[in-house]
Coordinates of C-alpha atoms in Angstrom, one line a residue:
Chain A
M50 CA -1.9 -29.2 -3.1
R51 CA -4.2 -31.1 -0.8
E52 CA -7.3 -29.3 0.5
V53 CA -6.7 -27.5 3.8
A54 CA -9.2 -26.7 6.6
I55 CA -9.4 -24.9 9.9
A56 CA -10.5 -27.3 12.7
G57 CA -10.4 -24.9 15.6
S58 CA -9.9 -21.2 16.5
S59 CA -9.9 -19.0 19.5
M60 CA -9.0 -15.5 20.7
T61 CA -8.5 -13.8 24.0
S62 CA -10.5 -10.6 24.7
F63 CA -8.8 -7.6 23.2
S64 CA -8.2 -5.0 25.8
K65 CA -5.5 -3.8 28.2
H66 CA -4.1 -7.0 29.7
T67 CA -1.7 -7.7 32.6
K68 CA -0.7 -11.0 31.0
S69 CA 2.4 -11.2 28.8
G70 CA 2.3 -11.8 25.1
I71 CA 3.3 -15.4 25.7
E72 CA 0.7 -15.9 28.3
L73 CA -2.0 -14.4 26.1
F74 CA -1.1 -16.7 23.3
L75 CA -1.2 -19.8 25.6
E76 CA -4.7 -18.8 26.6
A77 CA -6.0 -18.6 23.0
S78 CA -4.0 -21.5 21.6
L79 CA -4.9 -24.1 24.2
L80 CA -8.6 -23.4 23.6
A81 CA -8.1 -23.6 19.9
I82 CA -6.3 -27.0 20.2
E83 CA -9.0 -28.4 22.5
S84 CA -11.8 -27.2 20.2
S85 CA -10.0 -29.2 17.4
G86 CA -10.2 -32.4 19.4
L87 CA -6.4 -32.5 19.8
E88 CA -3.6 -32.3 22.4
P89 CA -0.6 -29.9 22.2
R90 CA 1.6 -32.9 21.4
D91 CA -0.3 -33.5 18.2
I92 CA 1.0 -30.1 16.8
D93 CA 3.7 -30.5 14.1
A94 CA 4.7 -26.8 13.9
L95 CA 4.0 -23.4 15.5
F96 CA 3.8 -20.4 13.2
L97 CA 3.7 -17.5 15.7
G98 CA 3.0 -14.0 14.7
N99 CA 4.5 -11.3 16.8
C100 CA 5.4 -7.8 15.6
L101 CA 6.8 -5.7 18.4
G102 CA 7.4 -8.1 21.3
I103 CA 11.0 -6.8 21.6
Y104 CA 9.4 -3.4 22.8
G105 CA 6.1 -4.4 24.4
D106 CA 7.3 -7.4 26.3
R107 CA 11.1 -6.9 26.0
Q108 CA 11.0 -10.3 24.6
A109 CA 12.8 -11.4 21.4
H110 CA 12.7 -15.0 20.1
M111 CA 9.2 -15.6 21.5
A112 CA 8.3 -18.8 19.5
P113 CA 10.4 -21.3 21.4
F114 CA 9.2 -20.0 24.8
V115 CA 5.6 -20.5 23.6
H116 CA 6.6 -23.9 22.3
S117 CA 8.0 -24.9 25.6
A118 CA 5.2 -23.5 27.8
M119 CA 2.5 -25.3 25.8
G120 CA 4.4 -28.6 25.9
L121 CA 4.9 -29.1 22.1
K122 CA 7.1 -32.0 21.1
I123 CA 10.7 -30.9 20.7
S124 CA 10.6 -31.8 17.0
A125 CA 7.8 -29.4 16.4
S126 CA 9.2 -26.4 14.5
A127 CA 8.6 -23.0 16.1
L128 CA 8.8 -20.0 13.9
R129 CA 8.1 -16.3 14.4
F130 CA 6.5 -14.2 11.6
E131 CA 6.5 -10.4 11.3
S132 CA 4.7 -8.4 8.6
A133 CA 3.6 -5.3 10.7
C134 CA -0.2 -5.3 11.1
A135 CA -0.6 -8.3 8.7
T136 CA 1.7 -10.5 10.9
A137 CA -0.8 -13.2 11.9
T138 CA -2.5 -13.5 8.5
I139 CA 0.9 -14.1 6.9
A140 CA 1.7 -16.7 9.6
I141 CA -1.7 -18.4 8.9
K142 CA -1.2 -18.2 5.1
N143 CA 2.2 -19.9 5.3
A144 CA 0.8 -22.5 7.7
I145 CA -2.0 -23.3 5.1
L146 CA 0.6 -23.5 2.3
S147 CA 2.8 -25.9 4.4
V148 CA -0.1 -28.2 5.3
G149 CA -1.3 -28.0 1.7
A150 CA 2.1 -29.0 0.4
G151 CA 2.2 -31.9 2.8
I152 CA 5.2 -30.6 4.8
Y153 CA 3.3 -30.6 8.1
D154 CA 0.0 -32.3 9.0
I155 CA -1.1 -30.0 11.8
V156 CA 0.1 -26.4 12.3
L157 CA -0.9 -24.1 15.1
A158 CA -0.8 -20.5 13.7
G159 CA -1.8 -17.1 14.9
G160 CA -0.3 -14.2 16.8
T161 CA 0.0 -12.2 20.0
E162 CA 0.8 -8.7 21.0
K163 CA 1.2 -6.8 24.2
L164 CA 1.7 -3.1 23.8
T165 CA -0.5 -1.1 26.1
S166 CA 2.4 -1.1 28.6
L167 CA 3.9 1.6 26.4
S168 CA 2.9 5.3 26.4
T169 CA 1.0 6.7 23.4
S170 CA 4.1 8.7 22.2
I171 CA 6.4 5.7 22.5
A172 CA 3.9 3.3 20.9
T173 CA 3.3 5.9 18.1
R174 CA 7.1 6.0 17.5
I175 CA 7.5 2.3 17.4
F176 CA 4.6 1.8 15.0
S177 CA 6.1 4.5 12.8
M178 CA 9.2 2.2 12.4
A179 CA 7.1 0.3 9.9
S180 CA 7.4 3.3 7.6
H181 CA 10.6 3.8 5.5
A182 CA 13.3 4.5 8.2
Q183 CA 15.5 6.9 6.2
Y184 CA 13.1 8.7 3.9
E185 CA 9.7 8.7 5.7
F186 CA 10.4 8.4 9.5
P187 CA 12.5 11.6 9.8
T188 CA 9.5 13.7 8.6
G189 CA 7.6 12.7 11.8
I190 CA 5.0 10.8 9.8
T191 CA 2.8 8.5 12.0
F192 CA 0.4 5.8 10.9
P193 CA -2.7 8.0 11.5
G194 CA -0.7 10.6 9.4
I195 CA -0.3 8.2 6.5
F196 CA -4.0 7.5 6.4
A197 CA -4.8 11.2 7.0
M198 CA -2.9 11.9 3.8
S199 CA -4.9 9.1 2.1
A200 CA -8.2 10.9 3.2
H201 CA -7.0 14.2 1.8
M202 CA -5.9 12.7 -1.4
Y203 CA -9.3 10.8 -1.7
S204 CA -11.2 14.0 -1.1
D205 CA -9.2 15.9 -3.8
K206 CA -9.1 13.1 -6.3
Y207 CA -12.9 12.4 -6.3
G208 CA -14.0 15.9 -5.7
I209 CA -15.8 15.1 -2.4
K210 CA -15.7 18.0 0.1
I211 CA -13.6 17.0 3.1
T212 CA -16.4 18.0 5.4
E213 CA -18.7 15.6 3.5
L214 CA -16.1 12.8 3.4
K215 CA -15.5 13.1 7.1
K216 CA -19.2 12.4 7.8
H217 CA -19.1 9.3 5.7
M218 CA -15.9 8.2 7.4
A219 CA -17.5 8.8 10.8
E220 CA -20.3 6.5 9.7
V221 CA -17.7 3.7 9.3
A222 CA -16.8 4.1 13.0
V223 CA -20.4 4.2 14.0
K224 CA -21.1 0.9 12.2
N225 CA -18.1 -0.9 13.5
H226 CA -18.8 0.3 17.1
F227 CA -22.5 -0.8 16.6
N228 CA -21.2 -4.3 15.7
G229 CA -18.5 -4.4 18.3
Y230 CA -21.0 -3.6 21.1
E231 CA -22.4 -7.1 20.6
N232 CA -18.9 -8.7 20.7
S233 CA -17.9 -9.8 24.3
K234 CA -14.2 -9.9 23.2
A235 CA -14.1 -6.3 21.8
H236 CA -11.9 -3.7 23.4
L237 CA -14.3 -0.7 22.9
R238 CA -17.8 -1.8 23.4
K239 CA -19.5 1.5 23.1
I240 CA -22.2 2.8 20.7
I241 CA -21.1 6.1 19.2
S242 CA -22.6 8.7 16.9
V243 CA -21.3 10.7 14.0
E244 CA -21.2 13.7 16.3
D245 CA -19.1 11.8 18.8
V246 CA -16.5 11.1 16.0
L247 CA -16.6 14.7 14.7
N248 CA -16.2 16.1 18.3
S249 CA -13.3 13.9 19.2
A250 CA -9.8 15.3 19.4
M251 CA -7.8 15.7 16.2
V252 CA -5.0 13.2 15.8
A253 CA -3.7 13.9 12.3
D254 CA -5.9 16.1 10.1
P255 CA -8.5 15.1 9.0
L256 CA -8.5 12.0 11.3
Q257 CA -9.9 12.4 14.8
T258 CA -9.5 10.0 17.8
L259 CA -12.7 8.1 16.9
D260 CA -11.5 7.6 13.3
C261 CA -8.6 5.6 14.7
C262 CA -8.5 2.0 16.2
P263 CA -7.1 1.7 19.7
F264 CA -3.8 0.1 20.8
S265 CA -4.8 -3.2 22.4
D266 CA -3.3 -6.4 23.9
G267 CA -4.5 -9.8 22.9
A268 CA -3.9 -13.1 21.1
S269 CA -5.6 -15.4 18.7
A270 CA -4.8 -18.9 17.4
I271 CA -5.9 -21.2 14.6
V272 CA -5.5 -24.9 14.1
I273 CA -4.8 -25.8 10.5
M274 CA -4.8 -29.3 9.0
S275 CA -5.8 -31.3 5.9
A276 CA -9.5 -31.1 5.1
E277 CA -9.7 -34.8 5.3
M278 CA -8.3 -34.9 8.9
A279 CA -10.4 -31.9 10.0
S280 CA -13.6 -33.6 8.7
D281 CA -12.8 -36.6 10.9
L282 CA -12.0 -34.5 14.0
V283 CA -14.7 -31.7 14.1
K284 CA -18.3 -31.3 13.1
K285 CA -17.9 -28.1 11.1
P286 CA -14.5 -27.7 9.6
I287 CA -14.0 -24.5 7.6
F288 CA -12.2 -24.9 4.3
V289 CA -9.6 -22.6 2.7
A290 CA -11.0 -21.6 -0.7
G291 CA -8.3 -19.1 -1.9
M292 CA -5.5 -16.9 -0.8
G293 CA -3.5 -14.0 -2.2
Q294 CA -0.7 -11.7 -1.0
G295 CA 0.7 -8.4 -2.5
S296 CA 3.5 -6.1 -1.5
S297 CA 4.3 -2.4 -2.0
G298 CA 7.1 -0.2 -1.1
P299 CA 7.6 3.4 0.1
L300 CA 4.7 5.9 -0.1
C301 CA 6.5 8.0 -2.7
I302 CA 6.9 4.9 -4.9
Q303 CA 3.2 4.0 -4.5
R304 CA 2.2 7.7 -5.1
D305 CA -1.6 7.2 -5.1
L306 CA -2.6 6.6 -1.5
T307 CA -6.3 6.3 -2.3
R308 CA -5.9 2.7 -3.5
S309 CA -3.7 -0.2 -2.6
K310 CA -2.2 -2.0 -5.6
S311 CA -1.0 -4.7 -3.2
R312 CA -4.6 -5.4 -2.1
E313 CA -6.0 -5.2 -5.6
I314 CA -3.5 -7.9 -6.7
A315 CA -3.9 -10.0 -3.5
S316 CA -7.6 -10.1 -3.7
K317 CA -7.7 -10.8 -7.4
I318 CA -5.5 -13.9 -6.8
A319 CA -7.6 -15.0 -3.9
Y320 CA -10.9 -14.6 -5.8
S321 CA -9.5 -16.5 -8.8
E322 CA -8.3 -19.3 -6.6
A323 CA -11.6 -19.6 -4.9
G324 CA -13.5 -19.3 -8.2
I325 CA -15.8 -16.6 -6.8
L326 CA -16.5 -12.9 -7.4
P327 CA -16.6 -10.1 -4.8
R328 CA -20.4 -10.2 -4.8
D329 CA -20.3 -13.9 -3.7
V330 CA -18.6 -12.9 -0.4
D331 CA -21.2 -13.0 2.4
V332 CA -19.1 -11.6 5.2
C333 CA -15.8 -9.8 5.3
E334 CA -13.4 -8.8 8.1
L335 CA -11.2 -6.1 6.6
H336 CA -8.4 -3.9 7.9
D337 CA -10.2 -0.8 9.2
C338 CA -7.2 0.6 11.2
F339 CA -8.7 4.0 10.4
T340 CA -12.1 4.9 9.0
I341 CA -10.7 5.9 5.6
A342 CA -8.9 2.6 5.4
E343 CA -12.2 0.7 5.3
I344 CA -13.5 3.0 2.5
I345 CA -10.3 2.3 0.5
A346 CA -10.5 -1.4 1.3
V347 CA -14.1 -1.9 0.1
E348 CA -13.0 -0.4 -3.2
D349 CA -9.8 -2.4 -3.6
L350 CA -11.6 -5.6 -2.8
G351 CA -14.1 -5.0 -5.6
F352 CA -17.2 -4.4 -3.4
Y353 CA -17.4 -0.8 -4.8
D354 CA -16.1 1.1 -7.8
F355 CA -13.2 3.4 -7.1
G356 CA -14.4 6.7 -5.7
K357 CA -17.8 5.2 -4.7
G358 CA -17.0 3.2 -1.5
Y359 CA -17.2 6.2 0.8
V360 CA -21.0 5.7 1.1
S361 CA -20.6 2.0 2.1
A362 CA -21.4 2.5 5.8
S363 CA -23.6 5.7 5.5
S364 CA -25.9 3.9 3.1
K365 CA -26.1 1.0 5.6
D366 CA -25.0 -1.4 2.8
T367 CA -22.2 -2.9 4.9
Y368 CA -24.2 -3.5 8.1
I369 CA -24.8 -7.1 9.2
N370 CA -27.5 -8.8 7.1
S371 CA -27.9 -5.9 4.7
N372 CA -28.4 -7.0 1.1
Y373 CA -24.7 -6.5 0.4
T374 CA -21.6 -8.0 2.0
S375 CA -21.5 -7.6 5.8
I376 CA -18.3 -5.8 6.6
N377 CA -16.5 -6.2 10.0
P378 CA -19.3 -7.8 12.0
S379 CA -16.8 -8.3 14.9
G380 CA -16.5 -4.5 15.2
G381 CA -13.3 -4.5 13.2
L382 CA -10.0 -3.1 14.4
K383 CA -11.9 0.1 15.2
S384 CA -14.1 -1.4 18.0
K385 CA -12.7 -4.9 18.6
G386 CA -9.2 -3.5 19.0
H387 CA -5.9 -4.0 17.3
P388 CA -3.1 -6.0 19.0
I389 CA -0.9 -5.8 15.9
G390 CA 0.5 -9.3 15.8
A391 CA -2.9 -10.9 16.7
T392 CA -5.2 -9.0 14.5
G393 CA -5.2 -11.2 11.4
A394 CA -5.9 -14.4 13.5
A395 CA -8.8 -12.7 15.2
Q396 CA -10.2 -11.8 11.8
V397 CA -9.9 -15.5 10.8
T398 CA -11.5 -16.5 14.1
E399 CA -14.5 -14.2 13.4
I400 CA -15.0 -15.6 9.9
V401 CA -14.7 -19.2 11.1
E402 CA -17.4 -18.5 13.7
Q403 CA -19.6 -16.7 11.2
L404 CA -19.3 -19.6 8.7
R405 CA -20.2 -22.0 11.5
G406 CA -23.2 -20.0 12.5
E407 CA -21.9 -19.4 16.0
S408 CA -21.8 -15.6 16.0
E409 CA -25.1 -15.1 17.9
N410 CA -26.3 -11.5 17.8
R411 CA -23.7 -10.7 15.1
Q412 CA -24.6 -13.7 12.9
V413 CA -24.6 -13.1 9.1
Y414 CA -27.4 -15.4 8.1
G415 CA -26.5 -18.2 5.7
A416 CA -22.9 -17.1 5.4
K417 CA -21.0 -19.4 3.0
F418 CA -18.0 -17.5 1.8
G419 CA -16.0 -15.2 4.1
L420 CA -13.1 -13.0 3.2
I421 CA -10.2 -11.9 5.5
D422 CA -8.2 -8.8 4.6
T423 CA -5.2 -7.7 6.6
M424 CA -2.8 -4.9 5.7
G425 CA 0.6 -4.3 7.1
G426 CA 2.3 -0.8 7.1
G427 CA 1.2 1.8 4.6
F428 CA -0.2 -0.8 2.2
G429 CA 3.2 -2.5 2.3
T430 CA 1.8 -6.0 2.9
V431 CA -1.7 -7.1 2.1
C432 CA -2.9 -10.7 2.6
N433 CA -6.4 -12.0 1.7
I434 CA -7.8 -15.4 2.7
I435 CA -11.2 -16.7 1.5
L436 CA -12.8 -19.3 3.7
R437 CA -16.0 -21.4 2.9
S438 CA -18.3 -23.5 5.1
Chain B
M1 CA 21.2 2.9 -6.8
V2 CA 21.8 5.9 -4.6
T3 CA 22.8 4.9 -1.1
F4 CA 21.3 6.9 1.7
E5 CA 24.7 8.1 2.7
Y6 CA 25.4 9.4 -0.8
Y7 CA 21.9 10.9 -1.0
Q8 CA 22.5 12.8 2.2
K9 CA 25.9 14.0 1.2
K10 CA 24.6 15.4 -2.0
L11 CA 21.4 16.8 -0.3
S12 CA 23.5 18.7 2.2
N13 CA 25.3 20.4 -0.8
G14 CA 22.0 21.3 -2.3
Y15 CA 21.5 18.5 -4.8
L16 CA 18.2 16.5 -4.6
L17 CA 18.9 13.1 -6.1
G18 CA 16.5 10.4 -7.4
I19 CA 16.6 7.7 -10.0
F20 CA 15.2 7.7 -13.5
C21 CA 13.8 4.8 -15.5
E22 CA 14.1 5.7 -19.2
F23 CA 11.7 2.9 -20.3
C24 CA 8.9 4.1 -17.9
N25 CA 10.0 7.8 -18.4
I26 CA 9.6 8.3 -14.7
R27 CA 11.8 9.7 -11.9
M28 CA 11.5 8.1 -8.4
Q29 CA 12.6 8.5 -4.8
P30 CA 13.6 6.7 -2.6
S31 CA 16.2 5.0 -4.7
Q32 CA 15.4 1.5 -5.9
A33 CA 17.9 -1.0 -7.3
V34 CA 15.4 -2.2 -10.0
C35 CA 12.4 -0.4 -11.5
H36 CA 9.3 -2.0 -9.9
R37 CA 7.2 -1.1 -12.9
C38 CA 9.3 -2.7 -15.7
G39 CA 12.2 -4.6 -14.1
N40 CA 14.9 -2.3 -15.6
K41 CA 18.1 -2.7 -13.8
D42 CA 19.9 0.2 -15.5
L43 CA 18.4 3.1 -13.6
K44 CA 20.1 6.4 -13.9
I45 CA 20.9 8.7 -10.9
V46 CA 19.5 12.1 -11.6
E47 CA 19.0 15.4 -10.0
L48 CA 15.4 16.2 -9.3
S49 CA 13.6 19.5 -9.8
R50 CA 13.3 21.6 -6.7
I51 CA 9.9 22.8 -7.7
G52 CA 6.7 20.7 -7.5
I53 CA 3.0 20.4 -6.8
L54 CA 1.7 19.5 -3.3
R55 CA -0.3 16.3 -3.7
T56 CA -1.4 15.6 -0.1
F57 CA -0.7 16.6 3.4
T58 CA -1.6 16.1 7.1
I59 CA -1.0 17.9 10.3
I60 CA 0.4 15.6 13.0
R61 CA -1.3 16.6 16.3
V62 CA -0.3 13.4 18.2
A63 CA 3.4 12.9 17.5
S64 CA 5.9 10.1 18.1
D65 CA 8.2 10.4 21.0
R66 CA 10.9 13.1 20.4
F67 CA 8.8 15.0 17.8
E68 CA 7.0 18.1 18.8
A69 CA 3.5 18.5 17.5
P70 CA 1.9 20.1 15.6
F71 CA 3.7 20.0 12.3
A72 CA 2.7 19.3 8.7
V73 CA 3.9 16.4 6.6
A74 CA 3.3 16.5 2.8
M75 CA 3.9 14.6 -0.4
V76 CA 5.0 16.6 -3.4
E77 CA 5.2 15.6 -7.1
T78 CA 8.3 17.3 -8.5
N79 CA 8.1 19.1 -11.9
D80 CA 10.0 16.1 -13.4
S81 CA 7.6 13.3 -12.1
A82 CA 9.1 12.1 -8.8
Y83 CA 7.1 12.0 -5.6
V84 CA 9.0 13.1 -2.4
I85 CA 7.9 13.4 1.2
G86 CA 8.8 16.1 3.7
N87 CA 7.6 18.8 6.0
L88 CA 5.5 21.8 4.9
L89 CA 7.0 25.0 6.4
N90 CA 5.9 28.6 6.8
Y91 CA 2.2 27.9 7.0
N92 CA -0.3 28.8 9.7
L93 CA -1.4 25.3 10.9
D94 CA -4.6 26.7 12.3
N95 CA -5.7 28.0 8.9
I96 CA -4.4 25.2 6.6
D97 CA -7.0 23.4 4.6
I98 CA -7.4 21.1 1.7
S99 CA -7.0 24.0 -0.8
V100 CA -3.2 23.7 -0.4
I101 CA -3.4 20.5 -2.6
G102 CA -2.4 21.4 -6.1
K103 CA -0.4 24.4 -5.0
K104 CA 3.1 25.0 -6.3
V105 CA 5.9 24.5 -3.8
E106 CA 9.6 25.1 -3.5
I107 CA 11.6 22.1 -2.2
D108 CA 14.5 22.7 0.2
F109 CA 16.2 20.7 2.9
K110 CA 16.9 21.2 6.6
K111 CA 18.9 19.5 9.2
N112 CA 16.6 17.0 11.0
L113 CA 17.1 16.7 14.7
N114 CA 14.7 13.9 15.2
F115 CA 16.7 11.0 13.8
R116 CA 20.1 10.8 15.3
I117 CA 20.2 7.3 16.4
L118 CA 21.8 5.7 13.4
Y119 CA 23.3 8.7 11.7
K120 CA 25.2 11.7 13.1
E121 CA 23.4 14.1 10.9
V122 CA 20.3 13.7 8.8
F123 CA 18.8 16.2 6.3
S124 CA 15.2 15.9 5.2
L125 CA 13.0 17.8 2.7
V126 CA 11.0 20.9 3.5
F127 CA 8.4 22.5 1.3
T128 CA 7.3 26.1 1.0
I129 CA 4.2 27.2 -0.9
I130 CA 5.1 29.7 -3.7
K131 CA 2.7 32.6 -3.6

């Protein structure tokens, strides 16, 4: 496989938007293409992530409409990817593989989602469709509910009182809001306290409103090409060092909701391909859809031993420029927001900017290796990408 | 492989079905065509124990459209090693706490009124803590 690099990236702000999913993606992708020193006609393929456009936009078959609106050449392949919350990362991973294999020279990949047009109860129902339709969905389980069951299991398994664990979980939200406050693209730019989290309304015991990421609209796009071409086109290409993907099935087949086998395998493959260890990662954007999800992820990714990651934020270890890996400098899904199909591409955009030293007040100094971690469903899909400057 | 239609038919008659991998010595639900642990394609259809241990739970306070909150969802490990998901019944949701984890439960089924789009009638599992 030839070496692959990212030449350009961009994202819209994450918030409530009046633009459609297609319009949001155009906004992000035209900037990404321009920043790569290219024109839309140079793109060989569009790998578009979109999860729930059929509900949020009432739009199926989004890729060719994006293709047309941005004036791609007719021969450029337009494909839509869907892997629940990992949608965009899977699109990007496959774009990297295609360029690496020499199938395409330049691929535009990323994702878009427009969902705030739906009510909370409808959006909750539609998200729940990513659980097992026959065995799980009829119980009324929701995604906060799945991670709530993870939190209870974690408390029981490691003998940490739930009241104690909840304070550590709240510290994850506090950290990510602290980071997101400095991010002009973030949906919830608000400093919060542990008390704010613990006083917010209960969503699914023990998860409260401020343990949960918001529903957001937004898009993000990445321009992927051979490392050789990127080095000619832009000053600071960011290189793909390693990737991994893992899959898991229904919750009752997985059984232990305190760890994700799919992530353990995915990250192991990615670290091995990159030739690095978890401690070599300077900055990481990981899937903090709920506070407990960040705690589980820092363990699965090898930053902490199992059962020890709950102190990662409360100890200040994972704040920007601590002595450990900086986790979610963008504010994560928690503060930056979570437009499902765009999330992974926004994580990549954050890591690209961090490795280029362009993150201003959120800059992780001297960042050389960055890890992206995106999870779809209840640990169903996990995709990890390691980038280097 | 137990199809959902067959699983439902048997459940409505009081039989809780799962699959059994004799190489892994483990029972599972939902039905899988091949054992994800060892690759065994010869999985046996078995009846699962109706007694188990509650492994985790939550109380849904913000529900999906057409579901009425609050209600409790739980995962239970049956006495013969399968994990199953369902609703915890007969419990005061204001007093429920983590001490329910590890409690012995009886597994039953009920007609589920929240999932009538694809199927005329769906039965799902319900758990009651045994005092």
